[in-house]
Short mmCIF file of C-alpha atoms and ligand atoms in Angstrom, two decimals:
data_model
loop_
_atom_site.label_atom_id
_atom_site.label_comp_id
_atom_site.label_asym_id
_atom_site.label_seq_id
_atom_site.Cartn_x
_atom_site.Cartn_y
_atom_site.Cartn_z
CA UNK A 15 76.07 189.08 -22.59
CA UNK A 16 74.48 192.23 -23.83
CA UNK A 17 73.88 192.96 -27.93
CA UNK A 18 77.55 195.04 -27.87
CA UNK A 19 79.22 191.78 -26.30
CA UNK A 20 80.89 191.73 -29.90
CA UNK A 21 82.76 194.87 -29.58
CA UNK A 22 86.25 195.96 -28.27
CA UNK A 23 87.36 199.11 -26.47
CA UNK A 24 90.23 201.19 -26.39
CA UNK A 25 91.81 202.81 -23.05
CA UNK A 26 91.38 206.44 -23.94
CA UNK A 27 93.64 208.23 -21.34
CA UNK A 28 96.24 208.96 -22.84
CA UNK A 29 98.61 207.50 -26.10
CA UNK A 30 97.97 205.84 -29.63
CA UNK A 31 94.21 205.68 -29.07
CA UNK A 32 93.20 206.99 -32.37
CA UNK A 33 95.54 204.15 -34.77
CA UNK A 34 94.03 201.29 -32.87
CA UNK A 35 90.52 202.09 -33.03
CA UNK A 36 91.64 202.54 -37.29
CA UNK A 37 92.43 199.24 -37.60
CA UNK A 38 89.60 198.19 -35.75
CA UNK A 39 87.45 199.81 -38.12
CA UNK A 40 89.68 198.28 -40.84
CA UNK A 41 88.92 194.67 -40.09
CA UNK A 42 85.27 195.52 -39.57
CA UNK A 43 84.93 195.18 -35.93
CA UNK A 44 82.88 197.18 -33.89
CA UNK A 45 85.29 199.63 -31.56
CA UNK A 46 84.91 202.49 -28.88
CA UNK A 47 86.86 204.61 -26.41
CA UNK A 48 86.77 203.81 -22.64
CA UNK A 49 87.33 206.68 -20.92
CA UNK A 50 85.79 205.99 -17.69
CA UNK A 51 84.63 202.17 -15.62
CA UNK A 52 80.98 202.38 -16.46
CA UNK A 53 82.19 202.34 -20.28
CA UNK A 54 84.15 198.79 -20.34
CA UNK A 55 80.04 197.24 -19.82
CA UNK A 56 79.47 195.04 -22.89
CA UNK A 57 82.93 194.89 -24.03
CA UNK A 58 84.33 191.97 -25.24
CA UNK A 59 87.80 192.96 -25.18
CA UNK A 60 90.09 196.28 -24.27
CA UNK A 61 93.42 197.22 -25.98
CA UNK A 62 95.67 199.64 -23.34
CA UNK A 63 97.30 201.76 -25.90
CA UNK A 64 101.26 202.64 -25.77
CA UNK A 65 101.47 206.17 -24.41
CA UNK A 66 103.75 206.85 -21.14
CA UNK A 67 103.19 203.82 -18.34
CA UNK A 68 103.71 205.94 -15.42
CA UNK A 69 101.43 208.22 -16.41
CA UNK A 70 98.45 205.78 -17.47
CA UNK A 71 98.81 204.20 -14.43
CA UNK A 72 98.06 207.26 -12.49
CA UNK A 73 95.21 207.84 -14.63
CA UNK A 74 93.99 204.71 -14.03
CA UNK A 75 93.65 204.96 -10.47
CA UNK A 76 92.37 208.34 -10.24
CA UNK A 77 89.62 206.77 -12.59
CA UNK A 78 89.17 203.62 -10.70
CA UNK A 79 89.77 202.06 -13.81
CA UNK A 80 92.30 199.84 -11.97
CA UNK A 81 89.99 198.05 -10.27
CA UNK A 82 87.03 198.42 -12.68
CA UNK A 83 89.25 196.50 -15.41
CA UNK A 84 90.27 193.75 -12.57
CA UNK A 85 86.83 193.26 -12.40
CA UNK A 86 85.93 193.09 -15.89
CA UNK A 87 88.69 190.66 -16.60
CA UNK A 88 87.59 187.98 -13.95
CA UNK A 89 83.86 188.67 -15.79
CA UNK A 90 85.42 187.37 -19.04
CA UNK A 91 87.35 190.17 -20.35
CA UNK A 92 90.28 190.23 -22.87
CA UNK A 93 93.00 192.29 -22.77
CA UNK A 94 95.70 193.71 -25.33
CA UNK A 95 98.21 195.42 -23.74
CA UNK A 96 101.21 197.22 -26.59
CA UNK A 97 104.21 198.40 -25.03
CA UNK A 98 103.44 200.78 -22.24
CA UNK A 99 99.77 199.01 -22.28
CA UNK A 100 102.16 195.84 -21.57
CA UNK A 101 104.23 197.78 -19.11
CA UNK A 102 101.10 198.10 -17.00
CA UNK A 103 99.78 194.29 -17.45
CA UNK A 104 103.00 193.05 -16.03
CA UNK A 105 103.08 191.45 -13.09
CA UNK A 106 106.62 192.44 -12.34
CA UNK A 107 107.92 195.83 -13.90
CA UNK A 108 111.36 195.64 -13.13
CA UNK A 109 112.66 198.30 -10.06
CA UNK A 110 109.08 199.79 -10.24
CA UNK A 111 105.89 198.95 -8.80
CA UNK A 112 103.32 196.80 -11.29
CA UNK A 113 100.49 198.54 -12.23
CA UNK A 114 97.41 196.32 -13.06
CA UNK A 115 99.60 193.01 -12.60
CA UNK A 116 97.39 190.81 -15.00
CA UNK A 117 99.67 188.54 -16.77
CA UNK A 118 103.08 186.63 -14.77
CA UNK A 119 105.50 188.45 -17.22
CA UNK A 120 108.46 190.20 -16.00
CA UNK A 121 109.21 193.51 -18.41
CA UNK A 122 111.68 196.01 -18.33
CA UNK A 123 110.65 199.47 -19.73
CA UNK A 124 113.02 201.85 -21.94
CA UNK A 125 114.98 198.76 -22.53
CA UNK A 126 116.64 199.64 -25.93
CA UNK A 127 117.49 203.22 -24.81
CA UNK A 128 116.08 206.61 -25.59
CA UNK A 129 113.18 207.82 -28.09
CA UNK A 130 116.00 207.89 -30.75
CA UNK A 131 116.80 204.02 -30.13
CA UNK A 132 113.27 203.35 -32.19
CA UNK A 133 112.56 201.14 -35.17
CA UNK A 134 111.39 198.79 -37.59
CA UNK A 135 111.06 195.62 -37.86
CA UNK A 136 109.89 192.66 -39.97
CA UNK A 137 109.03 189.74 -37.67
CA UNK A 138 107.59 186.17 -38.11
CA UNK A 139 104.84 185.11 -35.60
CA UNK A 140 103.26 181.52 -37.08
CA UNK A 141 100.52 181.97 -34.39
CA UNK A 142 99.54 185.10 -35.28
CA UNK A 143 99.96 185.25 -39.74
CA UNK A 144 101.76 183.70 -42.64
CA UNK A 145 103.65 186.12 -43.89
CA UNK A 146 106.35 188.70 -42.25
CA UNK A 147 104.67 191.02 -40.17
CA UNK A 148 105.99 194.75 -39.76
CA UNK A 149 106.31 196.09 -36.44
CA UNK A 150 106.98 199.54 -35.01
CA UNK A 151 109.20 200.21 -31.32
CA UNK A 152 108.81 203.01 -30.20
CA UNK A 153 111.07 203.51 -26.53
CA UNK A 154 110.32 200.17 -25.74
CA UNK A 155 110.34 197.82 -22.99
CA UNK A 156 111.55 194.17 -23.51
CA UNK A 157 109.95 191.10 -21.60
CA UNK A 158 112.21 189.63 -19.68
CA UNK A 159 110.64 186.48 -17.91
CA UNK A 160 107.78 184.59 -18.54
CA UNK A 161 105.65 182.46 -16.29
CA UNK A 162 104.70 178.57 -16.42
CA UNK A 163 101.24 179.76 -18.00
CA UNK A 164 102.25 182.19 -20.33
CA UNK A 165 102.73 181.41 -23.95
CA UNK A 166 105.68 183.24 -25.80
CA UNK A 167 104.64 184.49 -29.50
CA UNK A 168 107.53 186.12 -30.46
CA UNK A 169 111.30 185.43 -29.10
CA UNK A 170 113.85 188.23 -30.60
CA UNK A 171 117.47 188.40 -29.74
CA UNK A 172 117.70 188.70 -25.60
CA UNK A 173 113.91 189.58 -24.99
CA UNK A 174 110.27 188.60 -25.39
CA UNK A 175 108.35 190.73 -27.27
CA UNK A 176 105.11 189.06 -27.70
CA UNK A 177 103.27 186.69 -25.35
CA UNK A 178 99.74 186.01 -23.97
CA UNK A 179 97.81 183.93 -21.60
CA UNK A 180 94.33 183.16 -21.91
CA UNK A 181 93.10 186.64 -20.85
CA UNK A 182 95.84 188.31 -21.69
CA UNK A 183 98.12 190.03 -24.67
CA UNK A 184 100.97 191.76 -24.82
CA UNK A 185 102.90 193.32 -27.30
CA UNK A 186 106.16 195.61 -26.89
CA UNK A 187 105.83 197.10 -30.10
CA UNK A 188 103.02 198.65 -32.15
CA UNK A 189 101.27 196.64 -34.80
CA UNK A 190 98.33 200.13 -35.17
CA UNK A 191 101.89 201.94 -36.40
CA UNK A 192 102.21 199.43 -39.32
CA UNK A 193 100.00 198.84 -42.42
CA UNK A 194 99.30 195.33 -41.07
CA UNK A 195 96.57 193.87 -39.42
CA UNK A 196 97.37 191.07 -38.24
CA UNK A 197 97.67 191.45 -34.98
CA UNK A 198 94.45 193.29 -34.32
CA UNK A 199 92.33 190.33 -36.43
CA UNK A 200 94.60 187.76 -33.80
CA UNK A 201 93.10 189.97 -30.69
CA UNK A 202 89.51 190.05 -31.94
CA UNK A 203 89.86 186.12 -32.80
CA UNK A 204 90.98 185.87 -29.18
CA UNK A 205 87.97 187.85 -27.94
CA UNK A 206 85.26 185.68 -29.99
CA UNK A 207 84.72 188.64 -31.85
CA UNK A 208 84.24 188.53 -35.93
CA UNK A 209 86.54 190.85 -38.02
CA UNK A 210 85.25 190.92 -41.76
CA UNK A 211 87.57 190.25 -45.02
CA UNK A 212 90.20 187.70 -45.47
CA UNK A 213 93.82 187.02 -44.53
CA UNK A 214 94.75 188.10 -47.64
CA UNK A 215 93.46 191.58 -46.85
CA UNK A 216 95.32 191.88 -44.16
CA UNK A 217 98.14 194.32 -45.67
CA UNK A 218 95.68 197.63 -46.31
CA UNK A 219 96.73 199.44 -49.37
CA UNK A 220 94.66 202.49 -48.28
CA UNK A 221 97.47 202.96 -45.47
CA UNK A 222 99.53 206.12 -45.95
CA UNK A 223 103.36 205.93 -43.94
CA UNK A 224 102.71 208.20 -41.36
CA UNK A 225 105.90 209.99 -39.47
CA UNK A 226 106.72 207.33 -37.38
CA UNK A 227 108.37 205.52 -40.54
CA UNK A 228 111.07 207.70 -40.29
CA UNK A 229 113.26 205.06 -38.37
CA UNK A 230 115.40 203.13 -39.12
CA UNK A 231 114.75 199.48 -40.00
CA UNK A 232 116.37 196.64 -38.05
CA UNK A 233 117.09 193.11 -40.12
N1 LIG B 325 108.64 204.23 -22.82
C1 LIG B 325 107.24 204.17 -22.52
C2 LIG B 325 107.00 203.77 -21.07
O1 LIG B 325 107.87 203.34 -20.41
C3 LIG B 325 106.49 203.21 -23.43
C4 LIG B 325 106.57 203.70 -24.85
C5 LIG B 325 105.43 203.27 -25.72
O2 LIG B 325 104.34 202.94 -25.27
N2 LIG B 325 105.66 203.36 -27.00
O3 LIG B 325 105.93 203.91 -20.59
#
């Protein structure tokens, strides 16, 4: 391990690169953007952003990221994968073809419907805080299976929407889109990194709603 081994990267192809790598600086860890392979060196974990999955994919193999991240997981690696980031860390993407295949989920993509079908949503994960955590959908997909070795966070109605492995992350919604941060200390916990401040910090009053708050909010 080299003297960045406590940092964390963000995918920066394309998507909500900017809002992660916010509440990264937020908790106090050290973040960056990964743009190309030679970038994830040091890293202790990466967050793949939501954005569009077909089209990250494609950047990701033009890139040779695909096989550059492959790599870096088996070297130790964590991953954080929110909605289309999850799309493309499913091993099965139902009636497409997976993308990095990391994690034995099954997901299905535009699940709830169109761009208008987004919203809020105030969920309870024990593993990952104490109190209700808000969380944003944004044309999501839902999980749909998941494998003897994966560990389901959050259960909602018909559908998965959080889980992990020991590498692994996923998330179909966006925790970056919310004031909260619990999610992003959970990932950095995960990766062995430190975040600074408390649990009880972890609602930032210096958050301003941005435009995504427009939708509606589901009970
Ligand atoms: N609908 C997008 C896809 O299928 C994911 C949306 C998102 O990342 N918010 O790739």
């Amino acid at each position: 391990m080299n003297a960045e081994a406590g940092a964390l990267g963000v995918l920066d192809l394309q998507g909500g690169v900017q809002e992660h790598l916010d509440h990264l600086q937020r908790i106090g860890v050290p973040a960056r953007t990964v743009k190309r392979a030679a970038e994830l060196d040091g890293l202790a974990g990466l967050i793949i952003p939501g954005g569009e999955s077909t089209c990250l994919s494609r950047l990701l193999r033009i890139f040779e990221l695909d096989q550059a991240i492959r790599r870096a997981v088996d070297g130790g690696l964590k991953l954080w994968g929110t909605c289309a980031g999850a799309i493309l860390l499913a091993a099965e993407n139902r009636g497409e073809a997976p993308a990095l295949g990391l994690i034995d989920i099954a997901i299905s993509r535009n699940a709830f419907g169109s761009q208008l079908d987004s919203f809020n949503r105030q969920v309870r994960v024990p593993m990952v805080a104490e109190e209700p955590i808000p969380v944003t959908f944004i044309r999501a997909p839902k999980i749909v299976r998941a494998g003897a070795g994966v560990r389901v966070l959050l259960e909602l109605d018909d559908y998965i929407a959080a889980a992990e492995d020991d590498r692994i992350l996923v998330t179909v919604f966006h925790p970056e889109l919310t004031p909260s941060l619990a999610f992003h200390r959970y990932f950095a916990r995960k990766c062995g990194v430190r975040s600074d401040g408390t649990e009880a910090a972890s609602r930032d009053p210096g958050w301003t709603p941005q435009s995504w708050m427009r939708f509606s909010h589901h009970a």
